[in-house]
Amino acid sequence: MRAQKSALTRGLTLAAGLVLALAACSSNSGGGGGSSKNSSAGLSSCNTQGKANTCNSAATKSGGTFTYVLEKNIQQWNVQDTNGNTFENAEALEVVLPQVFVPQPDFTVALNKDLMTSATQTSSSPQTIVYKINPKAAWNDGTPISADDFTYYWRTNNGKDCPPPPASDASQTKGCLPQSTAGYDRVKSLTASDGGRTVTMVMAKPYSDWKSLFGGGYPLYPAHIAEKVSGAKAGDAAHMTAAQMTQGWQYFQKNPPTKYATAGAYKMTQWADNDHGTFEPDPKWWGATKPTLQRLIFKVISDATQEPTALRNNEVQGIYPQPEVDLVNQVKSIPNVTYNIGNGLQWEHFDLNLHNPVLGKYTALRQAMFTAISIKDIVSKTVGQFDPSVKQLGNHNFVPGQSGYQDLVTATGQGSGDLAKAKKYLTDAKFTGVGTALKTPDGKAVGPFNCRYTTGNQIRQSECQILQSDLANLGVKVDIKPIGAADLGTVLAGHQYDIIVFAWVAAPFPTSGAQQNWSTGGGGNYGGYSDKKVDSLISEAIGQTDPSKAASLLNQADKIMVNAAYVLPLYQKPTFLAVQTRFVNMRNNSTNVGPPYNTAEWGLKK
């Protein structure tokens, strides 16, 4: 899933899905890696200090088709929506939809100079941001990109003008359900000038991660299309009703970008559901970098074990799978392929569903469960087999390599596999049947619980199996129940799990990610965690403009969350990009945008 801000990951969500990190981030390229024996250049240079944003760079020549793998089908096309906030959705849409700031492989963010002339904070009291749109920027039906697009984005994502559907609306057809309102809920006003080419945003409250707004992995949608399909007045997003905005929101949910105006170096010309998307150079593209590929294809292969075979057979030319030892070894043996293993803003975790009455009621039970789980065992039997540098992760908001990272988990014993300590939590809390058939203090059976993971993911299957074994030692039965590869978002949003394992794919904006994932009612807070002190600390961090102070506040909140034992961080997730050496400018961007952040530059080596 991605997290926005976070993103549920590649295990959803934008996983999916669906941006967690401070503006002041490490400038290195992440963890270990290398090239295959068939190439000594290319992606291996991504592991050189300071080369993350320029590795595998070369001039390109016209022609060629590059096929890149998506690991899940796209069933809902509004990446701003909680249920559409998947990594794969983001990868496909960022090819054709613009965003203001784009996360880079070195965890920084860069202004999209094709879309913007500038985006600058001009005042701190009140905090004021002035966006100047490139005069050339236009949707490919000729409509200029304007302040109206920013206004539509803001009003559909602020949680107020298009409020979420009521609980009684199971189909979620009445209202907007953004993956995060972070920042948008602090905007006081957006004012257009210069014929709509300048947008002045004034904040009611300061917002530390303002560069995450209108981008950061979540692109602009064409407001004029939403206005047309909803019957609203053209160019007047400021006065759209909630019902009209809902209609636009639903239109973008249901329709791939073959159906409406886009604004990218490529346009999507075909979407074959559960098979592939085809992109071709857009002759209306105004940007400085003109695409040289004749065609770009995103091929859906939901079984990662088939990706090396497809790469070897030239059915695809680039893959970005969740690495497993057999898969990595297969890729190493393919001629004329170069690869990179990196550690970025992705992290694996077990989540507990606090809507479950037993899990939600007993903190001691959750603490015991997390303490009984051996992360060392999980790592050694999964990702540690191909990346020995992987260690237990000790934070919910930062990963190693970020300036705010502190290990707040290890000292508690969570993830240690310390069975004696885990049992003591239970006996001290008056549970009975410890180690045999666990019962609550009032005599009710504990479990059985299900452990859910996306089908076809061997690593996550193994993680559930290890958890199953570890919790059996406490007298807790666990049934393993896989999820369809495209259904993670639905399962999470519907609370259809007791225990679930997936990964957040983050962006370089930690405070907004914290609001999304941990605040009461946050779009990524699927398990229903709520703590007033945590809410207060996160809210205070969001208003900080000093990254170090914001990090300190987030870590204070994290200490409370660790003790609550709601989410158990497992490890910083390795990423793995492999491409044929005849293609260049593909890079392992281990943030929520992934390698397709720069598809306009992809091409055949000249």
Short mmCIF file of N, CA, C and O in Angstrom, two decimals, residues 252-371:
data_model
loop_
_atom_site.label_atom_id
_atom_site.label_comp_id
_atom_site.label_asym_id
_atom_site.label_seq_id
_atom_site.Cartn_x
_atom_site.Cartn_y
_atom_site.Cartn_z
N PHE A 252 -13.78 9.46 -11.95
CA PHE A 252 -12.36 9.12 -11.98
C PHE A 252 -12.09 7.77 -11.32
O PHE A 252 -11.07 7.14 -11.60
N GLN A 253 -12.97 7.32 -10.45
CA GLN A 253 -12.84 5.97 -9.89
C GLN A 253 -13.06 4.92 -10.97
O GLN A 253 -12.32 3.95 -11.07
N LYS A 254 -14.08 5.12 -11.77
CA LYS A 254 -14.57 4.08 -12.67
C LYS A 254 -13.84 4.03 -14.01
O LYS A 254 -13.84 2.99 -14.69
N ASN A 255 -13.24 5.15 -14.41
CA ASN A 255 -12.73 5.24 -15.78
C ASN A 255 -11.22 5.34 -15.84
O ASN A 255 -10.61 6.19 -15.17
N PRO A 256 -10.58 4.50 -16.67
CA PRO A 256 -9.14 4.64 -16.89
C PRO A 256 -8.88 5.91 -17.68
O PRO A 256 -9.79 6.47 -18.30
N PRO A 257 -7.63 6.38 -17.71
CA PRO A 257 -7.33 7.66 -18.36
C PRO A 257 -7.37 7.60 -19.89
O PRO A 257 -6.94 8.55 -20.54
N THR A 258 -7.88 6.52 -20.46
CA THR A 258 -8.18 6.51 -21.89
C THR A 258 -9.46 7.30 -22.15
O THR A 258 -9.75 7.66 -23.30
N LYS A 259 -10.23 7.57 -21.09
CA LYS A 259 -11.57 8.14 -21.25
C LYS A 259 -11.62 9.65 -21.08
O LYS A 259 -12.68 10.25 -21.29
N TYR A 260 -10.52 10.26 -20.66
CA TYR A 260 -10.57 11.71 -20.40
C TYR A 260 -9.24 12.36 -20.72
O TYR A 260 -8.23 11.67 -20.97
N ALA A 261 -9.21 13.67 -20.69
CA ALA A 261 -8.01 14.44 -21.03
C ALA A 261 -6.92 14.21 -19.98
O ALA A 261 -7.19 14.18 -18.77
N THR A 262 -5.68 14.06 -20.44
CA THR A 262 -4.54 13.86 -19.55
C THR A 262 -3.47 14.88 -19.90
O THR A 262 -3.63 15.70 -20.80
N ALA A 263 -2.34 14.80 -19.20
CA ALA A 263 -1.29 15.80 -19.40
C ALA A 263 0.06 15.19 -19.05
O ALA A 263 0.65 15.49 -18.02
N GLY A 264 0.55 14.34 -19.93
CA GLY A 264 1.84 13.71 -19.71
C GLY A 264 2.58 13.54 -21.02
O GLY A 264 2.03 13.79 -22.11
N ALA A 265 3.83 13.11 -20.93
CA ALA A 265 4.61 12.87 -22.14
C ALA A 265 3.99 11.75 -22.97
O ALA A 265 4.16 11.70 -24.19
N TYR A 266 3.30 10.84 -22.29
CA TYR A 266 2.56 9.78 -22.97
C TYR A 266 1.07 9.94 -22.70
O TYR A 266 0.66 10.57 -21.74
N LYS A 267 0.26 9.34 -23.54
CA LYS A 267 -1.16 9.19 -23.27
C LYS A 267 -1.48 7.70 -23.28
O LYS A 267 -0.84 6.91 -23.98
N MET A 268 -2.42 7.29 -22.44
CA MET A 268 -2.84 5.89 -22.44
C MET A 268 -3.84 5.68 -23.58
O MET A 268 -4.87 6.34 -23.66
N THR A 269 -3.51 4.77 -24.47
CA THR A 269 -4.36 4.50 -25.63
C THR A 269 -5.21 3.26 -25.46
O THR A 269 -6.18 3.06 -26.21
N GLN A 270 -4.84 2.40 -24.47
CA GLN A 270 -5.62 1.18 -24.27
C GLN A 270 -5.46 0.70 -22.85
O GLN A 270 -4.37 0.79 -22.26
N TRP A 271 -6.54 0.21 -22.26
CA TRP A 271 -6.46 -0.53 -21.00
C TRP A 271 -7.23 -1.83 -21.18
O TRP A 271 -8.45 -1.83 -21.38
N ALA A 272 -6.52 -2.95 -21.17
CA ALA A 272 -7.12 -4.27 -21.22
C ALA A 272 -7.13 -4.80 -19.80
O ALA A 272 -6.08 -5.13 -19.25
N ASP A 273 -8.30 -4.85 -19.20
CA ASP A 273 -8.41 -5.17 -17.77
C ASP A 273 -7.73 -6.48 -17.44
O ASP A 273 -7.88 -7.49 -18.14
N ASN A 274 -6.95 -6.42 -16.36
CA ASN A 274 -6.22 -7.57 -15.84
C ASN A 274 -5.18 -8.10 -16.83
O ASN A 274 -4.75 -9.25 -16.73
N ASP A 275 -4.79 -7.26 -17.80
CA ASP A 275 -3.78 -7.71 -18.76
C ASP A 275 -2.72 -6.65 -19.01
O ASP A 275 -1.56 -6.87 -18.68
N HIS A 276 -3.08 -5.51 -19.57
CA HIS A 276 -2.04 -4.50 -19.84
C HIS A 276 -2.65 -3.14 -20.14
O HIS A 276 -3.83 -3.03 -20.50
N GLY A 277 -1.80 -2.14 -20.01
CA GLY A 277 -2.10 -0.79 -20.46
C GLY A 277 -1.07 -0.37 -21.49
O GLY A 277 0.12 -0.67 -21.34
N THR A 278 -1.51 0.31 -22.54
CA THR A 278 -0.60 0.77 -23.59
C THR A 278 -0.54 2.29 -23.57
O THR A 278 -1.58 2.97 -23.53
N PHE A 279 0.68 2.82 -23.61
CA PHE A 279 0.91 4.26 -23.65
C PHE A 279 1.70 4.59 -24.91
O PHE A 279 2.63 3.87 -25.28
N GLU A 280 1.35 5.68 -25.56
CA GLU A 280 2.07 6.16 -26.73
C GLU A 280 2.41 7.63 -26.54
O GLU A 280 1.69 8.35 -25.82
N PRO A 281 3.48 8.12 -27.17
CA PRO A 281 3.84 9.53 -27.02
C PRO A 281 2.66 10.43 -27.37
O PRO A 281 1.96 10.21 -28.36
N ASP A 282 2.45 11.44 -26.54
CA ASP A 282 1.33 12.35 -26.76
C ASP A 282 1.82 13.54 -27.58
O ASP A 282 2.67 14.31 -27.12
N PRO A 283 1.30 13.71 -28.80
CA PRO A 283 1.77 14.82 -29.64
C PRO A 283 1.44 16.19 -29.06
O PRO A 283 2.01 17.20 -29.48
N LYS A 284 0.55 16.24 -28.09
CA LYS A 284 0.19 17.51 -27.47
C LYS A 284 1.11 17.86 -26.29
O LYS A 284 0.94 18.92 -25.67
N TRP A 285 2.08 17.01 -26.01
CA TRP A 285 2.96 17.22 -24.85
C TRP A 285 3.82 18.45 -25.03
O TRP A 285 4.47 18.63 -26.06
N TRP A 286 3.83 19.31 -24.03
CA TRP A 286 4.55 20.58 -24.08
C TRP A 286 5.90 20.53 -23.36
O TRP A 286 6.67 21.47 -23.45
N GLY A 287 6.18 19.46 -22.62
CA GLY A 287 7.33 19.42 -21.73
C GLY A 287 8.67 19.44 -22.44
O GLY A 287 8.77 19.19 -23.65
N ALA A 288 9.71 19.70 -21.64
CA ALA A 288 11.07 19.83 -22.19
C ALA A 288 11.61 18.50 -22.69
O ALA A 288 12.38 18.45 -23.65
N THR A 289 11.27 17.40 -22.02
CA THR A 289 11.76 16.08 -22.42
C THR A 289 10.74 15.38 -23.29
O THR A 289 9.62 15.08 -22.83
N LYS A 290 11.11 15.12 -24.52
CA LYS A 290 10.22 14.44 -25.44
C LYS A 290 10.49 12.93 -25.38
O LYS A 290 11.65 12.51 -25.46
N PRO A 291 9.46 12.12 -25.22
CA PRO A 291 9.68 10.67 -25.14
C PRO A 291 10.21 10.12 -26.44
O PRO A 291 9.84 10.59 -27.53
N THR A 292 11.10 9.14 -26.34
CA THR A 292 11.69 8.53 -27.54
C THR A 292 11.18 7.13 -27.79
O THR A 292 11.35 6.60 -28.89
N LEU A 293 10.59 6.48 -26.79
CA LEU A 293 10.02 5.16 -27.02
C LEU A 293 8.84 5.25 -27.98
O LEU A 293 8.05 6.20 -27.93
N GLN A 294 8.71 4.27 -28.84
CA GLN A 294 7.54 4.21 -29.71
C GLN A 294 6.30 3.84 -28.91
O GLN A 294 5.19 4.31 -29.16
N ARG A 295 6.54 2.99 -27.91
CA ARG A 295 5.40 2.52 -27.11
C ARG A 295 5.89 2.10 -25.73
O ARG A 295 6.98 1.56 -25.58
N LEU A 296 5.06 2.37 -24.73
CA LEU A 296 5.32 1.95 -23.35
C LEU A 296 4.14 1.11 -22.91
O LEU A 296 2.99 1.52 -23.07
N ILE A 297 4.42 -0.09 -22.41
CA ILE A 297 3.36 -1.00 -22.00
C ILE A 297 3.55 -1.36 -20.53
O ILE A 297 4.67 -1.67 -20.10
N PHE A 298 2.48 -1.32 -19.76
CA PHE A 298 2.48 -1.80 -18.38
C PHE A 298 1.70 -3.11 -18.36
O PHE A 298 0.48 -3.12 -18.57
N LYS A 299 2.41 -4.20 -18.13
CA LYS A 299 1.83 -5.54 -18.20
C LYS A 299 1.51 -6.04 -16.80
O LYS A 299 2.36 -6.00 -15.90
N VAL A 300 0.30 -6.52 -16.59
CA VAL A 300 -0.11 -7.05 -15.29
C VAL A 300 0.34 -8.50 -15.16
O VAL A 300 -0.08 -9.37 -15.94
N ILE A 301 1.23 -8.75 -14.21
CA ILE A 301 1.64 -10.12 -13.87
C ILE A 301 1.54 -10.23 -12.35
O ILE A 301 2.42 -9.75 -11.62
N SER A 302 0.48 -10.80 -11.86
CA SER A 302 0.23 -10.82 -10.41
C SER A 302 1.00 -11.92 -9.70
O SER A 302 1.13 -11.90 -8.47
N ASP A 303 1.54 -12.88 -10.44
CA ASP A 303 2.37 -13.94 -9.85
C ASP A 303 3.82 -13.57 -10.07
O ASP A 303 4.36 -13.73 -11.17
N ALA A 304 4.48 -13.07 -9.02
CA ALA A 304 5.85 -12.57 -9.16
C ALA A 304 6.82 -13.64 -9.63
O ALA A 304 7.83 -13.33 -10.27
N THR A 305 6.53 -14.91 -9.37
CA THR A 305 7.44 -15.98 -9.78
C THR A 305 7.53 -16.08 -11.30
O THR A 305 8.48 -16.67 -11.83
N GLN A 306 6.56 -15.50 -12.02
CA GLN A 306 6.59 -15.55 -13.48
C GLN A 306 7.37 -14.40 -14.10
O GLN A 306 7.64 -14.41 -15.30
N GLU A 307 7.74 -13.42 -13.29
CA GLU A 307 8.40 -12.24 -13.85
C GLU A 307 9.78 -12.53 -14.43
O GLU A 307 10.11 -12.04 -15.51
N PRO A 308 10.65 -13.28 -13.74
CA PRO A 308 11.95 -13.57 -14.35
C PRO A 308 11.83 -14.30 -15.69
O PRO A 308 12.59 -14.05 -16.63
N THR A 309 10.87 -15.22 -15.78
CA THR A 309 10.66 -15.94 -17.04
C THR A 309 10.24 -14.97 -18.14
O THR A 309 10.74 -15.04 -19.28
N ALA A 310 9.34 -14.07 -17.82
CA ALA A 310 8.90 -13.09 -18.81
C ALA A 310 10.06 -12.19 -19.23
O ALA A 310 10.18 -11.82 -20.40
N LEU A 311 10.94 -11.85 -18.29
CA LEU A 311 12.10 -11.02 -18.61
C LEU A 311 13.08 -11.79 -19.49
O LEU A 311 13.61 -11.26 -20.47
N ARG A 312 13.32 -13.04 -19.14
CA ARG A 312 14.24 -13.87 -19.93
C ARG A 312 13.73 -14.06 -21.36
O ARG A 312 14.50 -14.07 -22.33
N ASN A 313 12.42 -14.20 -21.51
CA ASN A 313 11.82 -14.45 -22.83
C ASN A 313 11.54 -13.18 -23.61
O ASN A 313 10.92 -13.24 -24.69
N ASN A 314 11.97 -12.04 -23.08
CA ASN A 314 11.77 -10.75 -23.74
C ASN A 314 10.29 -10.39 -23.88
O ASN A 314 9.92 -9.58 -24.74
N GLU A 315 9.44 -10.98 -23.06
CA GLU A 315 8.04 -10.59 -23.03
C GLU A 315 7.88 -9.25 -22.31
O GLU A 315 6.95 -8.50 -22.58
N VAL A 316 8.79 -9.02 -21.37
CA VAL A 316 8.86 -7.73 -20.68
C VAL A 316 10.33 -7.32 -20.65
O VAL A 316 11.22 -8.16 -20.78
N GLN A 317 10.57 -6.03 -20.48
CA GLN A 317 11.95 -5.54 -20.47
C GLN A 317 12.34 -4.93 -19.12
O GLN A 317 13.50 -4.57 -18.91
N GLY A 318 11.38 -4.84 -18.20
CA GLY A 318 11.69 -4.32 -16.88
C GLY A 318 10.73 -4.87 -15.84
O GLY A 318 9.53 -5.00 -16.10
N ILE A 319 11.27 -5.24 -14.68
CA ILE A 319 10.44 -5.76 -13.60
C ILE A 319 10.80 -5.06 -12.29
O ILE A 319 11.95 -4.64 -12.10
N TYR A 320 9.82 -4.94 -11.41
CA TYR A 320 10.03 -4.30 -10.11
C TYR A 320 9.30 -5.13 -9.04
O TYR A 320 8.39 -4.65 -8.38
N PRO A 321 9.68 -6.40 -8.91
CA PRO A 321 8.97 -7.27 -7.98
C PRO A 321 9.43 -7.09 -6.55
O PRO A 321 10.50 -6.55 -6.28
N GLN A 322 8.62 -7.57 -5.63
CA GLN A 322 9.07 -7.70 -4.25
C GLN A 322 10.06 -8.86 -4.26
O GLN A 322 9.71 -9.99 -4.60
N PRO A 323 11.31 -8.60 -3.91
CA PRO A 323 12.35 -9.61 -4.12
C PRO A 323 12.23 -10.81 -3.18
O PRO A 323 11.90 -10.67 -2.00
N GLU A 324 12.49 -11.97 -3.73
CA GLU A 324 12.62 -13.23 -3.01
C GLU A 324 13.89 -13.89 -3.51
O GLU A 324 14.34 -13.66 -4.63
N VAL A 325 14.47 -14.76 -2.71
CA VAL A 325 15.80 -15.27 -3.01
C VAL A 325 15.83 -16.01 -4.35
O VAL A 325 16.74 -15.81 -5.16
N ASP A 326 14.84 -16.85 -4.63
CA ASP A 326 14.84 -17.58 -5.90
C ASP A 326 14.68 -16.63 -7.07
O ASP A 326 15.33 -16.79 -8.12
N LEU A 327 13.83 -15.63 -6.92
CA LEU A 327 13.61 -14.66 -7.99
C LEU A 327 14.89 -13.88 -8.28
O LEU A 327 15.27 -13.72 -9.45
N VAL A 328 15.56 -13.42 -7.24
CA VAL A 328 16.80 -12.66 -7.43
C VAL A 328 17.84 -13.51 -8.13
O VAL A 328 18.52 -13.06 -9.06
N ASN A 329 17.98 -14.75 -7.72
CA ASN A 329 18.97 -15.64 -8.32
C ASN A 329 18.65 -15.93 -9.79
O ASN A 329 19.55 -16.05 -10.62
N GLN A 330 17.37 -16.04 -10.11
CA GLN A 330 16.99 -16.25 -11.51
C GLN A 330 17.37 -15.04 -12.36
O GLN A 330 17.90 -15.19 -13.47
N VAL A 331 17.12 -13.85 -11.85
CA VAL A 331 17.45 -12.64 -12.61
C VAL A 331 18.95 -12.52 -12.83
O VAL A 331 19.41 -12.10 -13.89
N LYS A 332 19.72 -12.89 -11.82
CA LYS A 332 21.18 -12.81 -11.94
C LYS A 332 21.70 -13.64 -13.12
O LYS A 332 22.75 -13.34 -13.69
N SER A 333 20.98 -14.68 -13.49
CA SER A 333 21.45 -15.58 -14.55
C SER A 333 20.98 -15.17 -15.95
O SER A 333 21.34 -15.82 -16.93
N ILE A 334 20.20 -14.11 -16.04
CA ILE A 334 19.68 -13.69 -17.35
C ILE A 334 20.69 -12.79 -18.05
O ILE A 334 21.11 -11.77 -17.49
N PRO A 335 21.09 -13.12 -19.26
CA PRO A 335 22.06 -12.27 -19.99
C PRO A 335 21.50 -10.89 -20.29
O PRO A 335 20.29 -10.71 -20.48
N ASN A 336 22.41 -9.92 -20.30
CA ASN A 336 22.08 -8.55 -20.73
C ASN A 336 20.97 -7.91 -19.90
O ASN A 336 20.15 -7.15 -20.41
N VAL A 337 20.99 -8.22 -18.63
CA VAL A 337 20.07 -7.61 -17.68
C VAL A 337 20.88 -7.07 -16.51
O VAL A 337 21.81 -7.72 -16.03
N THR A 338 20.56 -5.87 -16.07
CA THR A 338 21.21 -5.30 -14.91
C THR A 338 20.16 -5.05 -13.84
O THR A 338 19.00 -4.83 -14.14
N TYR A 339 20.57 -5.12 -12.58
CA TYR A 339 19.60 -5.03 -11.49
C TYR A 339 20.16 -4.20 -10.35
O TYR A 339 21.35 -3.96 -10.25
N ASN A 340 19.24 -3.81 -9.44
CA ASN A 340 19.64 -3.07 -8.25
C ASN A 340 18.75 -3.46 -7.09
O ASN A 340 17.53 -3.55 -7.24
N ILE A 341 19.36 -3.73 -5.94
CA ILE A 341 18.63 -3.93 -4.69
C ILE A 341 18.83 -2.68 -3.84
O ILE A 341 19.95 -2.26 -3.61
N GLY A 342 17.75 -2.09 -3.42
CA GLY A 342 17.84 -0.88 -2.61
C GLY A 342 16.93 -0.97 -1.40
O GLY A 342 16.02 -1.80 -1.35
N ASN A 343 17.18 -0.14 -0.42
CA ASN A 343 16.31 -0.02 0.75
C ASN A 343 15.81 1.40 0.82
O ASN A 343 16.58 2.33 1.00
N GLY A 344 14.53 1.58 0.66
CA GLY A 344 13.99 2.92 0.60
C GLY A 344 12.90 3.15 1.62
O GLY A 344 12.98 2.69 2.75
N LEU A 345 11.85 3.82 1.20
CA LEU A 345 10.78 4.23 2.09
C LEU A 345 9.63 3.23 2.09
O LEU A 345 8.46 3.58 2.09
N GLN A 346 9.99 1.96 2.08
CA GLN A 346 9.00 0.90 2.15
C GLN A 346 9.28 0.07 3.40
O GLN A 346 10.42 -0.26 3.68
N TRP A 347 8.22 -0.26 4.13
CA TRP A 347 8.44 -1.08 5.31
C TRP A 347 7.30 -2.05 5.55
O TRP A 347 6.14 -1.74 5.40
N GLU A 348 7.69 -3.26 5.88
CA GLU A 348 6.77 -4.37 6.11
C GLU A 348 6.26 -4.34 7.55
O GLU A 348 7.00 -3.99 8.48
N HIS A 349 5.01 -4.77 7.77
CA HIS A 349 4.47 -4.72 9.12
C HIS A 349 3.28 -5.66 9.29
O HIS A 349 2.56 -5.97 8.33
N PHE A 350 3.08 -6.13 10.51
CA PHE A 350 1.86 -6.81 10.92
C PHE A 350 0.93 -5.79 11.55
O PHE A 350 1.34 -4.99 12.40
N ASP A 351 -0.33 -5.81 11.16
CA ASP A 351 -1.35 -4.94 11.76
C ASP A 351 -2.40 -5.79 12.45
O ASP A 351 -2.80 -6.85 11.93
N LEU A 352 -2.88 -5.32 13.58
CA LEU A 352 -3.99 -5.96 14.27
C LEU A 352 -5.25 -5.12 14.06
O LEU A 352 -5.20 -3.89 14.04
N ASN A 353 -6.37 -5.78 13.92
CA ASN A 353 -7.64 -5.09 13.71
C ASN A 353 -8.30 -4.85 15.07
O ASN A 353 -8.82 -5.78 15.69
N LEU A 354 -8.29 -3.61 15.53
CA LEU A 354 -8.83 -3.28 16.84
C LEU A 354 -10.36 -3.26 16.84
O LEU A 354 -10.98 -3.10 17.90
N HIS A 355 -10.95 -3.42 15.65
CA HIS A 355 -12.40 -3.58 15.59
C HIS A 355 -12.81 -4.96 16.10
O HIS A 355 -13.97 -5.17 16.48
N ASN A 356 -11.87 -5.91 16.08
CA ASN A 356 -12.11 -7.20 16.71
C ASN A 356 -12.25 -6.98 18.21
O ASN A 356 -11.36 -6.41 18.84
N PRO A 357 -13.36 -7.40 18.82
CA PRO A 357 -13.61 -7.03 20.21
C PRO A 357 -12.55 -7.53 21.20
O PRO A 357 -12.27 -6.85 22.19
N VAL A 358 -11.95 -8.68 20.94
CA VAL A 358 -10.93 -9.20 21.85
C VAL A 358 -9.61 -8.47 21.64
O VAL A 358 -8.97 -8.02 22.60
N LEU A 359 -9.20 -8.31 20.39
CA LEU A 359 -7.95 -7.61 20.12
C LEU A 359 -8.06 -6.15 20.54
O LEU A 359 -7.09 -5.56 21.03
N GLY A 360 -9.20 -5.55 20.33
CA GLY A 360 -9.36 -4.15 20.68
C GLY A 360 -9.39 -3.90 22.18
O GLY A 360 -8.98 -2.83 22.64
N LYS A 361 -9.84 -4.87 22.95
CA LYS A 361 -10.03 -4.67 24.39
C LYS A 361 -8.77 -4.85 25.21
O LYS A 361 -8.53 -4.12 26.17
N TYR A 362 -7.93 -5.83 24.83
CA TYR A 362 -6.85 -6.26 25.72
C TYR A 362 -5.48 -5.86 25.19
O TYR A 362 -4.91 -6.51 24.29
N THR A 363 -4.93 -4.77 25.73
CA THR A 363 -3.59 -4.34 25.36
C THR A 363 -2.56 -5.41 25.70
O THR A 363 -1.63 -5.66 24.92
N ALA A 364 -2.71 -6.07 26.84
CA ALA A 364 -1.75 -7.10 27.26
C ALA A 364 -1.70 -8.24 26.25
O ALA A 364 -0.63 -8.81 26.01
N LEU A 365 -2.84 -8.59 25.68
CA LEU A 365 -2.86 -9.64 24.65
C LEU A 365 -2.07 -9.21 23.44
O LEU A 365 -1.25 -9.98 22.91
N ARG A 366 -2.28 -7.97 22.98
CA ARG A 366 -1.55 -7.48 21.81
C ARG A 366 -0.05 -7.43 22.09
O ARG A 366 0.78 -7.80 21.24
N GLN A 367 0.32 -6.95 23.27
CA GLN A 367 1.74 -6.89 23.64
C GLN A 367 2.35 -8.28 23.68
O GLN A 367 3.49 -8.49 23.22
N ALA A 368 1.61 -9.24 24.20
CA ALA A 368 2.12 -10.61 24.27
C ALA A 368 2.30 -11.19 22.87
O ALA A 368 3.31 -11.85 22.59
N MET A 369 1.33 -10.95 22.00
CA MET A 369 1.42 -11.46 20.63
C MET A 369 2.65 -10.90 19.93
O MET A 369 3.42 -11.64 19.30
N PHE A 370 2.84 -9.58 20.02
CA PHE A 370 3.98 -8.96 19.35
C PHE A 370 5.31 -9.42 19.95
O PHE A 370 6.32 -9.53 19.24
N THR A 371 5.34 -9.67 21.25
CA THR A 371 6.57 -10.12 21.90
C THR A 371 6.90 -11.55 21.51
O THR A 371 8.08 -11.92 21.38
#
